[in-house]
Amino acid sequence: MDTDKLLLCAISAAALDLCILVLIIASYCEKRSDKKRWRSVSADMEIADANRSFPLSCDEILIGRHASADIRLADLSVSRYHAMLTVADGVWTITDIGSKSGVYVNGSLVRERRLHENDVITLGSKRLLFRKRRDK
Amino acid sequence: MSNPVSFIFSGLFVILAHGAMLMNIFFNGNYKNTGDLALLAAVVIGLDILFYIIMLFWKQNTYTVDFMLILILNMSTIFQASFGGVHMDKDVIKHIITCIAAIAASRLGFWLVRDYRRIQNRRAYIWAGIGFLMLVILVCCGRRSIWIDLGFITIQPSEFIKPLLVLACATSINEQQHKHKFLSFNIVWENVILFGVVAAVCLFQWWCRDLGSIPTFAAIYASGFLLRICYPKTKFSKKTLIAAISAVVLICGVGIYFAPDYVRARLFVDVWSDTNGDGYQQSQALIGIANGGWFGKGPGFGFLHNVFAHENDIVFATISEEWGLLYALMMTVVLLFICSSPLIFPPRSYFHGTMCAGICAAITVQMALNIFGSCNLIPFTGVTIPFISAGGSSMVTSGLMVGMLIAAQNPVFTKVKKKKKQGNSLLSPLKQRRSA
């Protein structure tokens, strides 16, 4: 193939490469915007215990002792699969998914309960606070 | 629009990439009639601009996969129109129409599964859809055929089972907690039904002699099956996993042992000792890839357009020969980027996670079967590369699946319409017990 034609082929391929690169960069830019959107969907809440805070980054969050749990509480009083947090229209709900010690919200035993800011959730001997997200 | 700057730049660079490809044909390509090339350019750039305008009316968090979709679709239009010299005949026009149908299907897929609770409550329709398609295959296709010929168009009904199977896997994952006691076993009926349906679909494919599609169905089911490890309360042990892998190995072994002669011949064929028989397509494909080199012989200057099924079964080799291996690999990169997009925008629910895994498995397996088959690394199957190979059914179902993938990155979280139940759940525990 002639040098001119080869050069043209290379330029054409480079344009396609550039396009793919731009789309990858664009996706990372959009990811940042998506994080902000999720904060508005999730009402910018988090779960915290005495030492740590857990971000609420999905619409279904499993709390339990099992290694596959999204919020893992390594305490024998907590069931392996204890409770599920779900969000819809910015409202978080906690559901007991068959735990042995039950789910308590502000001291009352619940099977399913809509959560409000500063609610205290008790799972076994663990106490968690449902609060607004705090930036580190 | 979450990020207008990235939206504008993405659209501009997609047009630039297609423009560069058309320029390459103009200076390097084989065309007799400049009018055909002008028409091709008008269609491609026109479709780009039209898509760009349509996307302005869709409110999404991310548009990257949408732009990847239009990039790959118009790339395939340019490839298909330039095979053996630029032409705008009936087949190319049909391909352009199927590309538009794929875009429409992607919008449909996006609308269908954006709110997963809606499809979760209507999963009976998914099972009914799979049953209906299997009935259609049984009645209309018959043994040794996978096509329904309507005269002006041929349809491959098994292709439409793929997105439905993905949805069946995804909806079943939320049913994992509904276990029932049966003969001292804890059984989730949805899992049993799903396994039965997958087994039936695979048997149907065997019956129709479309063995190439079986790995795709198996990959969709396997991805859904494995993702249940992550789901709460499934108690998916290592023993179950080992048993499942052993069962797969056993089934494959038995399948190969009892496979019909034509399958075994294809599994163990030496393409170079039978270049005019069973090994014709693969040997020509390999020669074509070698002839093309990195930059190709020039659009329209290849030989492979004379080989049967050059536009679908050995499309990777045809592109490599005319456009070069570099272009063929970049086409693969675009498809892989579409598949890896869930890593950048992680799905925010188990449903969307399973759905994404199923779609990515289906696209990746189809692509691998076609490319590795053309390169003689695995037996030749005749499976299409999504969006690149010609074929309306494949194009529409791939569009639908990518639309579902886009929906997983732009989910909506709305209230479930069960006001009575929700009202009860907000009662105090004492009142709940009384009402129970």
CSV table of N, CA and C in Angstrom, one decimal, chain B residues 60-188:
chain,number,residue,atom,x,y,z
B,60,GLN,N,-31.8,11.5,30.8
B,60,GLN,CA,-31.0,10.3,31.3
B,60,GLN,C,-29.8,10.9,32.1
B,61,ASN,N,-29.2,10.0,33.0
B,61,ASN,CA,-28.0,10.4,33.8
B,61,ASN,C,-26.8,10.3,32.9
B,62,THR,N,-26.8,9.3,32.0
B,62,THR,CA,-25.6,9.1,31.2
B,62,THR,C,-26.0,8.7,29.8
B,63,TYR,N,-25.3,9.2,28.8
B,63,TYR,CA,-25.6,9.0,27.4
B,63,TYR,C,-24.5,8.2,26.7
B,64,THR,N,-23.5,7.8,27.5
B,64,THR,CA,-22.3,7.2,26.8
B,64,THR,C,-22.6,6.0,26.0
B,65,VAL,N,-23.4,5.1,26.6
B,65,VAL,CA,-23.7,3.8,25.9
B,65,VAL,C,-24.6,4.1,24.7
B,66,ASP,N,-25.4,5.1,24.8
B,66,ASP,CA,-26.3,5.5,23.6
B,66,ASP,C,-25.4,5.9,22.5
B,67,PHE,N,-24.4,6.7,22.8
B,67,PHE,CA,-23.5,7.2,21.7
B,67,PHE,C,-22.6,6.0,21.2
B,68,MET,N,-22.2,5.1,22.1
B,68,MET,CA,-21.5,3.9,21.7
B,68,MET,C,-22.4,3.1,20.7
B,69,LEU,N,-23.7,3.1,21.0
B,69,LEU,CA,-24.6,2.3,20.2
B,69,LEU,C,-24.7,2.9,18.8
B,70,ILE,N,-24.8,4.2,18.7
B,70,ILE,CA,-24.9,4.8,17.3
B,70,ILE,C,-23.6,4.7,16.6
B,71,LEU,N,-22.5,4.8,17.4
B,71,LEU,CA,-21.1,4.7,16.8
B,71,LEU,C,-21.0,3.3,16.1
B,72,ILE,N,-21.3,2.2,16.9
B,72,ILE,CA,-21.2,0.9,16.3
B,72,ILE,C,-22.2,0.6,15.2
B,73,LEU,N,-23.4,1.1,15.4
B,73,LEU,CA,-24.4,0.8,14.3
B,73,LEU,C,-24.0,1.4,13.0
B,74,ASN,N,-23.6,2.7,13.0
B,74,ASN,CA,-23.2,3.3,11.8
B,74,ASN,C,-21.9,2.8,11.2
B,75,MET,N,-21.0,2.3,12.2
B,75,MET,CA,-19.8,1.7,11.7
B,75,MET,C,-20.2,0.4,10.9
B,76,SER,N,-21.1,-0.3,11.4
B,76,SER,CA,-21.5,-1.6,10.7
B,76,SER,C,-22.2,-1.2,9.4
B,77,THR,N,-22.9,-0.1,9.3
B,77,THR,CA,-23.6,0.3,8.1
B,77,THR,C,-22.5,0.6,7.0
B,78,ILE,N,-21.4,1.3,7.5
B,78,ILE,CA,-20.3,1.7,6.5
B,78,ILE,C,-19.6,0.4,6.1
B,79,PHE,N,-19.4,-0.5,7.0
B,79,PHE,CA,-18.7,-1.8,6.7
B,79,PHE,C,-19.5,-2.6,5.7
B,80,GLN,N,-20.8,-2.7,6.0
B,80,GLN,CA,-21.7,-3.6,5.1
B,80,GLN,C,-21.9,-3.0,3.7
B,81,ALA,N,-21.9,-1.6,3.7
B,81,ALA,CA,-22.1,-1.0,2.4
B,81,ALA,C,-20.8,-1.0,1.5
B,82,SER,N,-19.6,-1.2,2.2
B,82,SER,CA,-18.4,-1.2,1.4
B,82,SER,C,-17.8,-2.5,1.1
B,83,PHE,N,-18.4,-3.6,1.6
B,83,PHE,CA,-17.9,-5.0,1.3
B,83,PHE,C,-17.9,-5.2,-0.2
B,84,GLY,N,-16.8,-5.4,-0.9
B,84,GLY,CA,-16.7,-5.7,-2.3
B,84,GLY,C,-17.0,-4.5,-3.2
B,85,GLY,N,-16.8,-3.3,-2.6
B,85,GLY,CA,-17.1,-2.1,-3.4
B,85,GLY,C,-18.3,-1.4,-2.9
B,86,VAL,N,-18.3,-0.1,-2.8
B,86,VAL,CA,-19.4,0.6,-2.2
B,86,VAL,C,-20.7,0.4,-3.1
B,87,HIS,N,-21.7,0.0,-2.4
B,87,HIS,CA,-23.0,-0.2,-3.1
B,87,HIS,C,-24.2,0.1,-2.2
B,88,MET,N,-25.2,0.6,-2.7
B,88,MET,CA,-26.4,0.8,-1.9
B,88,MET,C,-27.6,0.0,-2.5
B,89,ASP,N,-27.4,-1.3,-2.4
B,89,ASP,CA,-28.4,-2.2,-2.9
B,89,ASP,C,-29.4,-2.6,-1.9
B,90,LYS,N,-30.3,-3.5,-2.2
B,90,LYS,CA,-31.4,-3.9,-1.3
B,90,LYS,C,-30.9,-4.4,0.1
B,91,ASP,N,-29.8,-5.2,0.1
B,91,ASP,CA,-29.3,-5.7,1.4
B,91,ASP,C,-28.8,-4.6,2.3
B,92,VAL,N,-28.1,-3.6,1.7
B,92,VAL,CA,-27.6,-2.4,2.5
B,92,VAL,C,-28.8,-1.6,3.1
B,93,ILE,N,-29.8,-1.4,2.2
B,93,ILE,CA,-31.0,-0.6,2.7
B,93,ILE,C,-31.7,-1.4,3.8
B,94,LYS,N,-31.7,-2.7,3.7
B,94,LYS,CA,-32.3,-3.6,4.7
B,94,LYS,C,-31.5,-3.5,6.0
B,95,HIS,N,-30.2,-3.4,5.9
B,95,HIS,CA,-29.3,-3.3,7.0
B,95,HIS,C,-29.6,-1.9,7.7
B,96,ILE,N,-29.7,-0.9,6.9
B,96,ILE,CA,-30.0,0.5,7.5
B,96,ILE,C,-31.3,0.4,8.3
B,97,ILE,N,-32.3,-0.2,7.7
B,97,ILE,CA,-33.6,-0.3,8.3
B,97,ILE,C,-33.5,-1.1,9.7
B,98,THR,N,-32.7,-2.2,9.6
B,98,THR,CA,-32.6,-2.9,10.9
B,98,THR,C,-31.8,-2.1,11.9
B,99,CYS,N,-30.9,-1.3,11.5
B,99,CYS,CA,-30.2,-0.4,12.4
B,99,CYS,C,-31.1,0.6,13.1
B,100,ILE,N,-32.1,1.1,12.3
B,100,ILE,CA,-33.1,2.0,12.9
B,100,ILE,C,-34.0,1.3,13.8
B,101,ALA,N,-34.3,0.0,13.4
B,101,ALA,CA,-35.2,-0.8,14.3
B,101,ALA,C,-34.4,-1.1,15.6
B,102,ALA,N,-33.1,-1.3,15.5
B,102,ALA,CA,-32.3,-1.6,16.8
B,102,ALA,C,-32.3,-0.4,17.7
B,103,ILE,N,-32.3,0.8,17.1
B,103,ILE,CA,-32.4,2.0,18.0
B,103,ILE,C,-33.7,2.1,18.6
B,104,ALA,N,-34.8,1.8,17.8
B,104,ALA,CA,-36.1,1.9,18.4
B,104,ALA,C,-36.3,0.8,19.5
B,105,ALA,N,-35.7,-0.4,19.2
B,105,ALA,CA,-35.8,-1.5,20.2
B,105,ALA,C,-35.0,-1.1,21.5
B,106,SER,N,-33.9,-0.3,21.4
B,106,SER,CA,-33.2,0.1,22.6
B,106,SER,C,-34.0,1.0,23.4
B,107,ARG,N,-34.8,1.9,22.7
B,107,ARG,CA,-35.6,2.8,23.5
B,107,ARG,C,-36.7,2.1,24.2
B,108,LEU,N,-37.2,1.0,23.5
B,108,LEU,CA,-38.3,0.2,24.1
B,108,LEU,C,-37.8,-0.5,25.4
B,109,GLY,N,-36.5,-1.1,25.2
B,109,GLY,CA,-35.9,-1.8,26.3
B,109,GLY,C,-35.7,-0.9,27.5
B,110,PHE,N,-35.3,0.3,27.2
B,110,PHE,CA,-35.0,1.3,28.2
B,110,PHE,C,-36.3,1.7,29.0
B,111,TRP,N,-37.4,1.8,28.2
B,111,TRP,CA,-38.6,2.2,28.9
B,111,TRP,C,-39.2,1.0,29.7
B,112,LEU,N,-39.0,-0.2,29.2
B,112,LEU,CA,-39.5,-1.4,29.9
B,112,LEU,C,-39.0,-1.6,31.3
B,113,VAL,N,-37.7,-1.5,31.4
B,113,VAL,CA,-37.0,-2.0,32.7
B,113,VAL,C,-36.4,-0.9,33.5
B,114,ARG,N,-36.7,0.4,33.2
B,114,ARG,CA,-36.1,1.4,34.0
B,114,ARG,C,-36.6,1.4,35.4
B,115,ASP,N,-37.9,1.1,35.6
B,115,ASP,CA,-38.5,0.9,36.9
B,115,ASP,C,-38.7,-0.6,37.1
B,116,TYR,N,-37.7,-1.2,37.8
B,116,TYR,CA,-37.7,-2.7,37.8
B,116,TYR,C,-38.9,-3.2,38.5
B,117,ARG,N,-39.5,-2.4,39.4
B,117,ARG,CA,-40.7,-3.0,40.2
B,117,ARG,C,-41.9,-3.2,39.3
B,118,ARG,N,-42.0,-2.4,38.2
B,118,ARG,CA,-43.0,-2.6,37.2
B,118,ARG,C,-42.9,-4.0,36.5
B,119,ILE,N,-41.7,-4.3,36.1
B,119,ILE,CA,-41.5,-5.6,35.4
B,119,ILE,C,-41.6,-6.7,36.3
B,120,GLN,N,-41.1,-6.5,37.6
B,120,GLN,CA,-41.1,-7.5,38.6
B,120,GLN,C,-42.6,-8.0,38.8
B,121,ASN,N,-43.5,-7.0,38.9
B,121,ASN,CA,-44.9,-7.4,39.1
B,121,ASN,C,-45.6,-8.0,37.9
B,122,ARG,N,-44.9,-7.9,36.8
B,122,ARG,CA,-45.6,-8.5,35.5
B,122,ARG,C,-44.7,-9.6,35.0
B,123,ARG,N,-44.0,-10.3,35.8
B,123,ARG,CA,-43.1,-11.3,35.3
B,123,ARG,C,-43.8,-12.5,34.6
B,124,ALA,N,-45.1,-12.7,34.9
B,124,ALA,CA,-45.9,-13.8,34.3
B,124,ALA,C,-45.9,-13.6,32.7
B,125,TYR,N,-45.9,-12.3,32.3
B,125,TYR,CA,-45.8,-12.1,30.9
B,125,TYR,C,-44.5,-12.5,30.2
B,126,ILE,N,-43.4,-12.5,31.0
B,126,ILE,CA,-42.1,-12.9,30.5
B,126,ILE,C,-42.2,-14.4,30.3
B,127,TRP,N,-42.7,-15.2,31.3
B,127,TRP,CA,-42.8,-16.6,31.1
B,127,TRP,C,-43.7,-16.9,29.9
B,128,ALA,N,-44.8,-16.2,29.8
B,128,ALA,CA,-45.8,-16.4,28.7
B,128,ALA,C,-45.1,-16.2,27.4
B,129,GLY,N,-44.3,-15.1,27.3
B,129,GLY,CA,-43.5,-14.7,26.1
B,129,GLY,C,-42.6,-15.8,25.7
B,130,ILE,N,-41.8,-16.4,26.6
B,130,ILE,CA,-40.9,-17.5,26.3
B,130,ILE,C,-41.7,-18.7,25.8
B,131,GLY,N,-42.8,-19.0,26.5
B,131,GLY,CA,-43.6,-20.2,26.1
B,131,GLY,C,-44.2,-20.0,24.7
B,132,PHE,N,-44.6,-18.7,24.4
B,132,PHE,CA,-45.2,-18.4,23.1
B,132,PHE,C,-44.1,-18.6,22.0
B,133,LEU,N,-42.9,-18.1,22.2
B,133,LEU,CA,-41.9,-18.2,21.2
B,133,LEU,C,-41.4,-19.6,21.0
B,134,MET,N,-41.4,-20.4,22.1
B,134,MET,CA,-41.1,-21.9,21.9
B,134,MET,C,-42.1,-22.6,21.1
B,135,LEU,N,-43.4,-22.2,21.3
B,135,LEU,CA,-44.5,-22.8,20.5
B,135,LEU,C,-44.3,-22.4,19.0
B,136,VAL,N,-44.0,-21.1,18.8
B,136,VAL,CA,-43.8,-20.6,17.4
B,136,VAL,C,-42.7,-21.4,16.8
B,137,ILE,N,-41.5,-21.7,17.5
B,137,ILE,CA,-40.4,-22.5,16.9
B,137,ILE,C,-40.9,-23.9,16.6
B,138,LEU,N,-41.7,-24.4,17.5
B,138,LEU,CA,-42.2,-25.8,17.3
B,138,LEU,C,-43.1,-25.9,16.1
B,139,VAL,N,-44.0,-24.9,16.0
B,139,VAL,CA,-45.0,-25.0,14.9
B,139,VAL,C,-44.5,-24.5,13.6
B,140,CYS,N,-43.8,-23.3,13.6
B,140,CYS,CA,-43.5,-22.6,12.4
B,140,CYS,C,-42.1,-23.0,11.8
B,141,CYS,N,-41.1,-23.3,12.7
B,141,CYS,CA,-39.8,-23.5,12.2
B,141,CYS,C,-39.6,-25.0,11.8
B,142,GLY,N,-39.9,-25.8,12.7
B,142,GLY,CA,-39.7,-27.3,12.5
B,142,GLY,C,-38.3,-27.7,12.6
B,143,ARG,N,-38.1,-29.0,12.4
B,143,ARG,CA,-36.8,-29.6,12.6
B,143,ARG,C,-35.8,-29.1,11.5
B,144,ARG,N,-34.6,-28.9,11.9
B,144,ARG,CA,-33.5,-28.5,11.1
B,144,ARG,C,-33.7,-27.1,10.5
B,145,SER,N,-34.5,-26.3,11.1
B,145,SER,CA,-34.7,-24.9,10.6
B,145,SER,C,-34.9,-24.0,11.8
B,146,ILE,N,-34.3,-22.8,11.6
B,146,ILE,CA,-34.4,-21.8,12.7
B,146,ILE,C,-35.1,-20.5,12.2
B,147,TRP,N,-35.5,-20.6,11.0
B,147,TRP,CA,-36.1,-19.4,10.4
B,147,TRP,C,-37.6,-19.5,10.1
B,148,ILE,N,-38.2,-18.4,10.1
B,148,ILE,CA,-39.6,-18.3,9.6
B,148,ILE,C,-39.5,-17.4,8.4
B,149,ASP,N,-39.9,-17.9,7.2
B,149,ASP,CA,-39.8,-17.1,6.0
B,149,ASP,C,-41.2,-16.4,5.7
B,150,LEU,N,-41.2,-15.1,5.8
B,150,LEU,CA,-42.5,-14.4,5.5
B,150,LEU,C,-42.5,-13.8,4.1
B,151,GLY,N,-41.5,-14.2,3.3
B,151,GLY,CA,-41.4,-13.7,1.9
B,151,GLY,C,-40.5,-12.5,1.8
B,152,PHE,N,-41.0,-11.4,2.4
B,152,PHE,CA,-40.2,-10.2,2.3
B,152,PHE,C,-39.2,-10.1,3.5
B,153,ILE,N,-39.4,-10.9,4.5
B,153,ILE,CA,-38.4,-10.9,5.6
B,153,ILE,C,-38.4,-12.3,6.3
B,154,THR,N,-37.2,-12.6,6.8
B,154,THR,CA,-37.1,-13.9,7.6
B,154,THR,C,-36.8,-13.5,9.0
B,155,ILE,N,-37.5,-14.3,9.9
B,155,ILE,CA,-37.4,-14.0,11.3
B,155,ILE,C,-36.8,-15.2,12.0
B,156,GLN,N,-35.9,-15.0,13.0
B,156,GLN,CA,-35.3,-16.1,13.8
B,156,GLN,C,-35.9,-15.9,15.2
B,157,PRO,N,-37.0,-16.7,15.5
B,157,PRO,CA,-37.7,-16.5,16.8
B,157,PRO,C,-36.8,-16.8,18.0
B,158,SER,N,-35.8,-17.7,17.9
B,158,SER,CA,-35.0,-18.0,19.0
B,158,SER,C,-34.2,-16.8,19.5
B,159,GLU,N,-33.9,-15.8,18.6
B,159,GLU,CA,-33.2,-14.6,19.1
B,159,GLU,C,-33.9,-13.9,20.1
B,160,PHE,N,-35.3,-13.8,19.9
B,160,PHE,CA,-36.1,-13.0,20.8
B,160,PHE,C,-36.3,-13.7,22.2
B,161,ILE,N,-35.9,-14.9,22.3
B,161,ILE,CA,-35.9,-15.6,23.7
B,161,ILE,C,-34.8,-15.0,24.6
B,162,LYS,N,-33.7,-14.6,23.9
B,162,LYS,CA,-32.5,-14.1,24.7
B,162,LYS,C,-32.9,-13.0,25.7
B,163,PRO,N,-33.5,-11.8,25.2
B,163,PRO,CA,-33.8,-10.8,26.2
B,163,PRO,C,-34.8,-11.2,27.2
B,164,LEU,N,-35.8,-12.1,26.8
B,164,LEU,CA,-36.8,-12.6,27.8
B,164,LEU,C,-36.1,-13.5,28.8
B,165,LEU,N,-35.1,-14.3,28.4
B,165,LEU,CA,-34.4,-15.1,29.4
B,165,LEU,C,-33.6,-14.3,30.4
B,166,VAL,N,-33.1,-13.2,29.9
B,166,VAL,CA,-32.3,-12.3,30.8
B,166,VAL,C,-33.3,-11.7,31.8
B,167,LEU,N,-34.5,-11.3,31.3
B,167,LEU,CA,-35.5,-10.7,32.3
B,167,LEU,C,-36.0,-11.8,33.3
B,168,ALA,N,-36.1,-13.0,32.8
B,168,ALA,CA,-36.6,-14.1,33.7
B,168,ALA,C,-35.6,-14.4,34.8
B,169,CYS,N,-34.3,-14.4,34.4
B,169,CYS,CA,-33.2,-14.6,35.4
B,169,CYS,C,-33.2,-13.4,36.4
B,170,ALA,N,-33.4,-12.2,35.9
B,170,ALA,CA,-33.3,-11.0,36.7
B,170,ALA,C,-34.5,-10.9,37.7
B,171,THR,N,-35.7,-11.3,37.2
B,171,THR,CA,-36.9,-11.2,38.1
B,171,THR,C,-36.9,-12.3,39.1
B,172,SER,N,-36.3,-13.4,38.7
B,172,SER,CA,-36.3,-14.6,39.7
B,172,SER,C,-35.4,-14.3,40.9
B,173,ILE,N,-34.4,-13.4,40.7
B,173,ILE,CA,-33.5,-13.2,41.8
B,173,ILE,C,-34.2,-12.6,43.0
B,174,ASN,N,-35.2,-11.8,42.8
B,174,ASN,CA,-35.9,-11.2,43.9
B,174,ASN,C,-36.9,-12.2,44.6
B,175,GLU,N,-37.0,-13.4,44.0
B,175,GLU,CA,-37.9,-14.4,44.6
B,175,GLU,C,-37.1,-15.4,45.5
B,176,GLN,N,-35.8,-15.2,45.7
B,176,GLN,CA,-35.0,-16.2,46.4
B,176,GLN,C,-35.4,-16.4,47.8
B,177,GLN,N,-36.1,-15.4,48.4
B,177,GLN,CA,-36.5,-15.5,49.8
B,177,GLN,C,-37.8,-16.3,50.0
B,178,HIS,N,-38.5,-16.6,48.9
B,178,HIS,CA,-39.8,-17.3,49.0
B,178,HIS,C,-39.5,-18.8,48.8
B,179,LYS,N,-39.0,-19.4,49.9
B,179,LYS,CA,-38.7,-20.8,49.9
B,179,LYS,C,-39.9,-21.6,50.3
B,180,HIS,N,-40.0,-22.8,49.7
B,180,HIS,CA,-41.1,-23.7,50.1
B,180,HIS,C,-40.6,-25.1,50.5
B,181,LYS,N,-41.2,-25.7,51.5
B,181,LYS,CA,-40.7,-27.0,51.9
B,181,LYS,C,-41.3,-28.1,51.0
B,182,PHE,N,-40.4,-28.9,50.4
B,182,PHE,CA,-40.9,-30.0,49.6
B,182,PHE,C,-40.0,-31.2,49.8
B,183,LEU,N,-40.5,-32.2,50.4
B,183,LEU,CA,-39.8,-33.5,50.7
B,183,LEU,C,-38.5,-33.2,51.4
B,184,SER,N,-38.6,-32.5,52.5
B,184,SER,CA,-37.5,-32.0,53.3
B,184,SER,C,-36.5,-31.2,52.6
B,185,PHE,N,-36.8,-30.7,51.4
B,185,PHE,CA,-35.9,-29.7,50.7
B,185,PHE,C,-36.5,-28.3,50.7
B,186,ASN,N,-35.7,-27.3,50.9
B,186,ASN,CA,-36.2,-25.9,50.7
B,186,ASN,C,-36.1,-25.5,49.3
B,187,ILE,N,-37.2,-25.3,48.6
B,187,ILE,CA,-37.1,-25.1,47.2
B,187,ILE,C,-37.7,-23.8,46.8
B,188,VAL,N,-37.1,-23.1,45.9
B,188,VAL,CA,-37.6,-21.8,45.3
B,188,VAL,C,-38.2,-22.3,44.0
